[in-house]
Each structure stands twice: as structure tokens, then as C-alpha cells.
mmCIF file of C-alpha atoms and ligand atoms in Angstrom:
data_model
loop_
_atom_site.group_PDB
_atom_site.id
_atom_site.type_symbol
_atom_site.label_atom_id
_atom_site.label_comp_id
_atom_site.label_asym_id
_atom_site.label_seq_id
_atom_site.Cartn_x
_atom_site.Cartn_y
_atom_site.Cartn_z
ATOM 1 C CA UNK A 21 -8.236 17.167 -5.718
ATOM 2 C CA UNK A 22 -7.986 13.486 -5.403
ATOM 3 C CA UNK A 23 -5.861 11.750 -2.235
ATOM 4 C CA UNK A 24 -2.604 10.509 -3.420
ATOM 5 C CA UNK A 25 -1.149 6.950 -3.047
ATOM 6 C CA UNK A 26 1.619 6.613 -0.120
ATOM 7 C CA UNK A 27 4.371 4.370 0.920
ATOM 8 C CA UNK A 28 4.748 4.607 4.815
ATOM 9 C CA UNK A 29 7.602 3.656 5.891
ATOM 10 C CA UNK A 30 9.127 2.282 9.401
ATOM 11 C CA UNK A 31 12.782 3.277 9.342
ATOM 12 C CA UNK A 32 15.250 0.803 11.430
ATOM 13 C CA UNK A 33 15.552 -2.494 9.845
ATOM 14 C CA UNK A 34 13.397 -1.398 6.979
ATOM 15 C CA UNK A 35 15.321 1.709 5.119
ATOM 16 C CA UNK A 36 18.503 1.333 7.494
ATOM 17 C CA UNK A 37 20.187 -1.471 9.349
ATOM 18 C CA UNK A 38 21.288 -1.550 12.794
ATOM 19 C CA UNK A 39 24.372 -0.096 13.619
ATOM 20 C CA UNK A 40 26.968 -2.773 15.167
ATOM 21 C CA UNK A 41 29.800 -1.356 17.437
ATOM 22 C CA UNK A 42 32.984 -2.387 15.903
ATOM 23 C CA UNK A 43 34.608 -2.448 19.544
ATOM 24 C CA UNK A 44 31.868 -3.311 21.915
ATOM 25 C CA UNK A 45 29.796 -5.760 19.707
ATOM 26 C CA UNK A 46 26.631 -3.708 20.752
ATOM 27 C CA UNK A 47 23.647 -3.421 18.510
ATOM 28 C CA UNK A 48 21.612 -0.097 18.565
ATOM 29 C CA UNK A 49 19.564 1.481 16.222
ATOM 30 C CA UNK A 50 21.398 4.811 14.323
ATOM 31 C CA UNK A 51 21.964 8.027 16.651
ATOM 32 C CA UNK A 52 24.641 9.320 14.466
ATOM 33 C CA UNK A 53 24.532 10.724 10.860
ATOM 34 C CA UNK A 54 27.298 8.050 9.831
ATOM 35 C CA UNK A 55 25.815 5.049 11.253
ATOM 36 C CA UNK A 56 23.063 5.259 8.143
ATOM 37 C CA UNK A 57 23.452 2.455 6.142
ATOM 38 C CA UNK A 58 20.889 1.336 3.543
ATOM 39 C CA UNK A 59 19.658 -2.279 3.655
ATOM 40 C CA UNK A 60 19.727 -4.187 0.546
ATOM 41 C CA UNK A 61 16.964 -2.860 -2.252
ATOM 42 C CA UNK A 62 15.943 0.309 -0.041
ATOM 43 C CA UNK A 63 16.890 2.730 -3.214
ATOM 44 C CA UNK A 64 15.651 0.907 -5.800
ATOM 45 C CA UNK A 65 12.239 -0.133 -4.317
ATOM 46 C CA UNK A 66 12.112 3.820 -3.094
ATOM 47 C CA UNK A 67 12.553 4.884 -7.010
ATOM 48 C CA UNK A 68 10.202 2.501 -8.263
ATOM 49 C CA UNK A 69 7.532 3.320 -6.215
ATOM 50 C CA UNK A 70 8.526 7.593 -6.899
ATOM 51 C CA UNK A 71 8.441 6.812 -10.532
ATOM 52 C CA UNK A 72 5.246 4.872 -9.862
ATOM 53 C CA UNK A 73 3.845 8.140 -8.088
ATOM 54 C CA UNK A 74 3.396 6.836 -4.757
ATOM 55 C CA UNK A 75 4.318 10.038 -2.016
ATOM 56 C CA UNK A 76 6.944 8.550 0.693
ATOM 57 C CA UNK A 77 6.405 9.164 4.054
ATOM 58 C CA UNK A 78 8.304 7.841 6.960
ATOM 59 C CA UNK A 79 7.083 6.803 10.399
ATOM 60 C CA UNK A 80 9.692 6.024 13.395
ATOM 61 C CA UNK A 81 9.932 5.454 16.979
ATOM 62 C CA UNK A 82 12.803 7.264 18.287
ATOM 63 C CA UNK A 83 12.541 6.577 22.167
ATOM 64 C CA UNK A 84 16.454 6.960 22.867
ATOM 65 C CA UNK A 85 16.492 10.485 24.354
ATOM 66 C CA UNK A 86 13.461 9.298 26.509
ATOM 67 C CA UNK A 87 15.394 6.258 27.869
ATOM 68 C CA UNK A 88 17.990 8.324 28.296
ATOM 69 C CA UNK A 89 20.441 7.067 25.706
ATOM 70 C CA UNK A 90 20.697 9.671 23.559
ATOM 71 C CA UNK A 91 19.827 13.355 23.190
ATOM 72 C CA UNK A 92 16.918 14.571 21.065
ATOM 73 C CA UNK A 93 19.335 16.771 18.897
ATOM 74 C CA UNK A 94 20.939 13.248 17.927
ATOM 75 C CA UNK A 95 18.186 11.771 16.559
ATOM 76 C CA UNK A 96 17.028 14.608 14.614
ATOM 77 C CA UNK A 97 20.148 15.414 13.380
ATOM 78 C CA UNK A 98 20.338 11.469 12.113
ATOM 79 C CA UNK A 99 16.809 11.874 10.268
ATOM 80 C CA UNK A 100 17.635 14.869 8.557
ATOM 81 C CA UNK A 101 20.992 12.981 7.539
ATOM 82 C CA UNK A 102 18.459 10.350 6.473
ATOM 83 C CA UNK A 103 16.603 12.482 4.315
ATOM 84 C CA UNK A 104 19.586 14.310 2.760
ATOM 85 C CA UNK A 105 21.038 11.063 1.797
ATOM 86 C CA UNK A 106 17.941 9.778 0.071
ATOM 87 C CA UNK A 107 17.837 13.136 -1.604
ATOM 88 C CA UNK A 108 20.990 12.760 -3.123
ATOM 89 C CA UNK A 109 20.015 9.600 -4.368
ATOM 90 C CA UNK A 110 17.211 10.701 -6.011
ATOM 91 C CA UNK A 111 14.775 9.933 -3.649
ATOM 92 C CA UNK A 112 12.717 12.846 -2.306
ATOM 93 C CA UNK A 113 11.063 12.052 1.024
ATOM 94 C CA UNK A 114 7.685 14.164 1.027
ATOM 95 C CA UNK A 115 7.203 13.862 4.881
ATOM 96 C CA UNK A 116 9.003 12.476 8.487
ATOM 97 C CA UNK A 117 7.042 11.811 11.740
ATOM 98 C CA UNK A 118 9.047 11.132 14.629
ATOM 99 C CA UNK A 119 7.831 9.822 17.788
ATOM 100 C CA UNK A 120 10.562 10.909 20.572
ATOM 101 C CA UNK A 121 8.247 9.520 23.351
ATOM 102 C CA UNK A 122 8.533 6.477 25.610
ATOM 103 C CA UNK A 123 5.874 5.105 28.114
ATOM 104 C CA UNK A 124 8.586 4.328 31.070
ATOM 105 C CA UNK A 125 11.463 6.428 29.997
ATOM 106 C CA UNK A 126 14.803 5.354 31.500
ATOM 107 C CA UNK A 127 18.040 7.096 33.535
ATOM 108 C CA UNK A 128 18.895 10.634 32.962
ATOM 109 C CA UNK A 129 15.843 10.446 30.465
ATOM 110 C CA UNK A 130 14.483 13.591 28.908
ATOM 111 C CA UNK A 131 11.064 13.916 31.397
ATOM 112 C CA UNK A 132 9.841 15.557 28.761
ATOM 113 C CA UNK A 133 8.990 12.884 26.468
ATOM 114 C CA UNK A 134 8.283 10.458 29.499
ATOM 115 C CA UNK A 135 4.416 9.071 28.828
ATOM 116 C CA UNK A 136 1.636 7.939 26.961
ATOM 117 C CA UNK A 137 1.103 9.603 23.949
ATOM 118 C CA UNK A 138 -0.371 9.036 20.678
ATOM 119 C CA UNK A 139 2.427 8.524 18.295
ATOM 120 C CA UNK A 140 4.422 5.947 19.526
ATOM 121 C CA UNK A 141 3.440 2.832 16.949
ATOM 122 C CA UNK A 142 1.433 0.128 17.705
ATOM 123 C CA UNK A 143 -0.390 3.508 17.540
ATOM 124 C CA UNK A 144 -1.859 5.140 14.396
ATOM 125 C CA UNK A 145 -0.769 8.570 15.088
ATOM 126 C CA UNK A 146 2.452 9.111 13.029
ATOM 127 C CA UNK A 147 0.020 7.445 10.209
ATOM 128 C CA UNK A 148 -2.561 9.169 10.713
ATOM 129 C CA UNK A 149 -0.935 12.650 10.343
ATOM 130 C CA UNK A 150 1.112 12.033 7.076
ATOM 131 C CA UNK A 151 -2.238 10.315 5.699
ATOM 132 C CA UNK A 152 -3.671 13.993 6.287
ATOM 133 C CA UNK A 153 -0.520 16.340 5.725
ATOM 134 C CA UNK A 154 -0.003 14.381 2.577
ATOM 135 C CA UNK A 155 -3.428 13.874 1.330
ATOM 136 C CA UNK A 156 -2.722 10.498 1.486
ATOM 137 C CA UNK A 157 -5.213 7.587 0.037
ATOM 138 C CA UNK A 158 -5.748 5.866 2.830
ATOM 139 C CA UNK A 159 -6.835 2.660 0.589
ATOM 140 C CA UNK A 160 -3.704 3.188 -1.821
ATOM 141 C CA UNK A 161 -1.385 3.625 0.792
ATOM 142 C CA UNK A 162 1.102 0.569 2.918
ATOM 143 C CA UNK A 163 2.690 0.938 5.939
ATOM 144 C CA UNK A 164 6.328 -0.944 5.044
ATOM 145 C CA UNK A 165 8.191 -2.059 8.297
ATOM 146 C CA UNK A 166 10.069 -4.436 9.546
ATOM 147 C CA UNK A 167 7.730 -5.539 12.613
ATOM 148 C CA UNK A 168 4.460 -6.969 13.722
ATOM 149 C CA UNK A 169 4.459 -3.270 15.826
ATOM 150 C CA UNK A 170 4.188 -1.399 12.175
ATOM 151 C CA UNK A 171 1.888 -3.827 10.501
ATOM 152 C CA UNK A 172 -0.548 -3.255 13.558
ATOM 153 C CA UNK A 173 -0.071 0.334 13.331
ATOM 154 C CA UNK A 174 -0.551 0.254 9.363
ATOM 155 C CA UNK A 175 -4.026 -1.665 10.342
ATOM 156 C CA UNK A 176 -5.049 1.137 13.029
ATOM 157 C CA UNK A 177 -4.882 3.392 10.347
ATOM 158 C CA UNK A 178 -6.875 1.630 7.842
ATOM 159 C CA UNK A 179 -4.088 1.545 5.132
ATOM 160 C CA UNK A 180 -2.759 -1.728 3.739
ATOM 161 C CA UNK A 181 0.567 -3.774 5.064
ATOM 162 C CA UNK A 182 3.947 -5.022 3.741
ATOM 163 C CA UNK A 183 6.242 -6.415 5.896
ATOM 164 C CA UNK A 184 10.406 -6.866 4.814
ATOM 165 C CA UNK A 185 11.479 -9.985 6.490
ATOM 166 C CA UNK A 186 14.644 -10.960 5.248
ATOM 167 C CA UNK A 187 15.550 -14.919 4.908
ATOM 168 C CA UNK A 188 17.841 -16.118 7.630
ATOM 169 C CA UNK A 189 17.568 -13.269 10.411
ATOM 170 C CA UNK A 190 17.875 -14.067 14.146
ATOM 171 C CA UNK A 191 18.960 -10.914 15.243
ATOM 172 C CA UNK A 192 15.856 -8.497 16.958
ATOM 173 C CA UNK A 193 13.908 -11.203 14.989
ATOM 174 C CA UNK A 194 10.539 -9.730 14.386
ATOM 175 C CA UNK A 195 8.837 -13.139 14.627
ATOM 176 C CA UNK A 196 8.746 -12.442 18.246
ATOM 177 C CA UNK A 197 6.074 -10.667 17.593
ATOM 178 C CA UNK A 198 3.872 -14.089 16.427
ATOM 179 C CA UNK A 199 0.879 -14.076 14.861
ATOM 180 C CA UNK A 200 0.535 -9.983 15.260
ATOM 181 C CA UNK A 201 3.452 -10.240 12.003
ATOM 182 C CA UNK A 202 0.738 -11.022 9.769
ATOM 183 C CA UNK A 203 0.908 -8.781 7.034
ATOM 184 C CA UNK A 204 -0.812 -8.515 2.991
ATOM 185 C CA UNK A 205 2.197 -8.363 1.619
ATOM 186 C CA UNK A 206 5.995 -10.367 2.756
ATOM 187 C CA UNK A 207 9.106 -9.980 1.260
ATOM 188 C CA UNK A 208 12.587 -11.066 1.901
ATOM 189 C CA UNK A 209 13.688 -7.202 0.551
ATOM 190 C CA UNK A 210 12.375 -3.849 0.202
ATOM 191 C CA UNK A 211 12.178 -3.323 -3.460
ATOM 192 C CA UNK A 212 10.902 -7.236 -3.804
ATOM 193 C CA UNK A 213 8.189 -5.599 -0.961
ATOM 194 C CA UNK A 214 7.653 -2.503 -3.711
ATOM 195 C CA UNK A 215 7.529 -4.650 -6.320
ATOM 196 C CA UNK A 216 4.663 -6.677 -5.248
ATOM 197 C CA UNK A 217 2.725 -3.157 -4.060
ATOM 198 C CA UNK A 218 3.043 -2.039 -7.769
ATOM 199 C CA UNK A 219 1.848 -5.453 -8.997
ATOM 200 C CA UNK A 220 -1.239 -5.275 -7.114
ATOM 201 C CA UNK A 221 -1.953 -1.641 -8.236
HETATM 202 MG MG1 LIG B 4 11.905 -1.324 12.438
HETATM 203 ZN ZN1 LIG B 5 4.852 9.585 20.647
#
């Protein structure tokens, strides 16, 4: 049996944008089912690369019940909503790796999922696992994200990386990150990102 091209793929500000609090003006990242909102070319780019036989996989840091800021059930409950919607719009997700941990935690934080561990990207881990559960390609498969933090992780785990950086965005702006944003592929959208993935075989 031959490994399988992949499409990793980060999940805030890459397949969903940031939820905005109508009231407060607060930015967070989705911890509730309808907070899921697709950013611009996220179902088309996921179709052409299914109909191009890539397996999706996708990789996210979901420190919130660690910090304390929201409870584990949450977050799972929002990636399973995830999942369900892409279903429904024809977009089977083949695996999910969630990394619930955070170094330094935060108030009322679940203690549980207080530390180090190996999951949490810049770290391969969440890559590394789909790569096997998958029987992933590691030379025919991307890590997509929105951050420098995925393209290093994408690089720790020896696959190749596309990074969405939309025109114009201040907001959480990625280049933060500097020179560690350096990625083989950038695009302003996902399915211009998927696009140039296909065109480079
Ligand atoms: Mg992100
Ligand atoms: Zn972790």
C-alpha cells in the first residue's frame, strides 16, 4: 500500500474566522458550535483538493479549557460541529487532532492539561500522528495555516508549507511572527493556497 497525499490543516483563521462579540467587541477564537464561520474559499479549496485525492486532516491548538476560559466539552463539542458542517458540505474530514494543553495554564484552568507536552504546535506531534493514522505521504503532504507557529510545525514534520495570508489584515496579524512566516507556498485565500498545491503536483 502506498502513503497517501494530505492536506493538514490549522483551523482558526485558516478554515474558520474569529468570532467577534457583537456586544463586547472581544475577539476569541470559536468555543461554541454557532460561532463557526467559514473564511472565504475554505469549501472550495477543501473540494478541490478531495476531488484531487488529497486525505484532510486537521491540526489545532485548543488551549482555552487550560487557561481556564472554556471547558473541554466546549471545544470538542465545536470540532465535532466543525466536522459535521464540512460533512454536509461535501467535505469529509478523514482525521482531527486536538491539542487541549497549555504550558502555563491560567485561572480556574483545567490542571489537567497544565504542561509541556508534545502536541501543542510549534511542535510536530498533532502532524506527526495523522501522517501515521492516515498513512500520510509525508513528501505529498502541506501543513495549511494561518501562522509562522504552523509553518514551523509543518517543517518539524518534514511535510511541505502553505501559508493563507489574506491582503489587508491587522488583526492577530501573523507577521508577528517575522521571518519564522516563511512558507513554500502564500496565498491571500485558501482555495488560491489549494490551487497552487495542485499546480505543483
Ligand atoms: Mg490559526
Ligand atoms: Zn498538547
Amino acid at each position: 500500500m502506498s502513503a497517501r497525499p494530505g492536506l493538514l490543516v490549522d483551523r482558526d483563521g485558516t478554515l474558520v474566522d474569529v468570532h467577534r462579540d457583537g456586544e463586547t467587541g472581544t475577539v476569541h477564537t470559536a468555543f461554541h458550535p454557532s460561532h463557526l464561520r467559514f473564511l472565504p474559499g475554505v469549501l472550495e479549496g477543501l473540494r478541490a483538493a478531495k476531488q484531487a485525492g488529497f486525505t484532510i486532516g486537521v491540526v489545532t491548538n485548543q488551549p482555552g479549557a487550560a487557561k481556564g476560559q472554556v471547558d473541554r466539552a466546549s471545544i470538542e463539542r465545536t470540532n465535532a460541529a466543525l466536522l459535521s458542517m464540512l460533512e454536509a458540505e461535501g467535505v469529509k474530514v478523514d482525521g482531527l487532532e486536538a491539542c487541549l494543553h497549555h504550558p502555563d495554564g491560567g485561572p480556574g484552568g483545567d490542571d489537567s492539561l497544565v504542561g509541556p507536552c508534545d502536541c501543542r504546535k510549534p511542535k510536530p506531534g498533532m502532524l506527526t500522528t495523522l501522517i501515521a493514522t492516515l498513512d500520510l505521504d509525508p513528501a505529498r503532504t502541506w501543513m495549511i495555516g494561518d501562522t509562522g507557529t504552523d509553518m514551523e510545525a509543518g517543517r518539524a514534520a518534514q511535510v511541505r508549507t502553505a501559508l493563507v495570508f489574506p491582503s489587508g489584515r491587522c488583526e492577530l496579524c501573523p507577521l508577528r511572527d517575522g521571518p519564522k512566516a516563511s512558507a513554500d507556498v502564500v496565498a491571500t485565500t485558501f482555495d488560491a493556497v489549494v490551487a497552487e498545491i495542485l499546480r505543483r503536483g
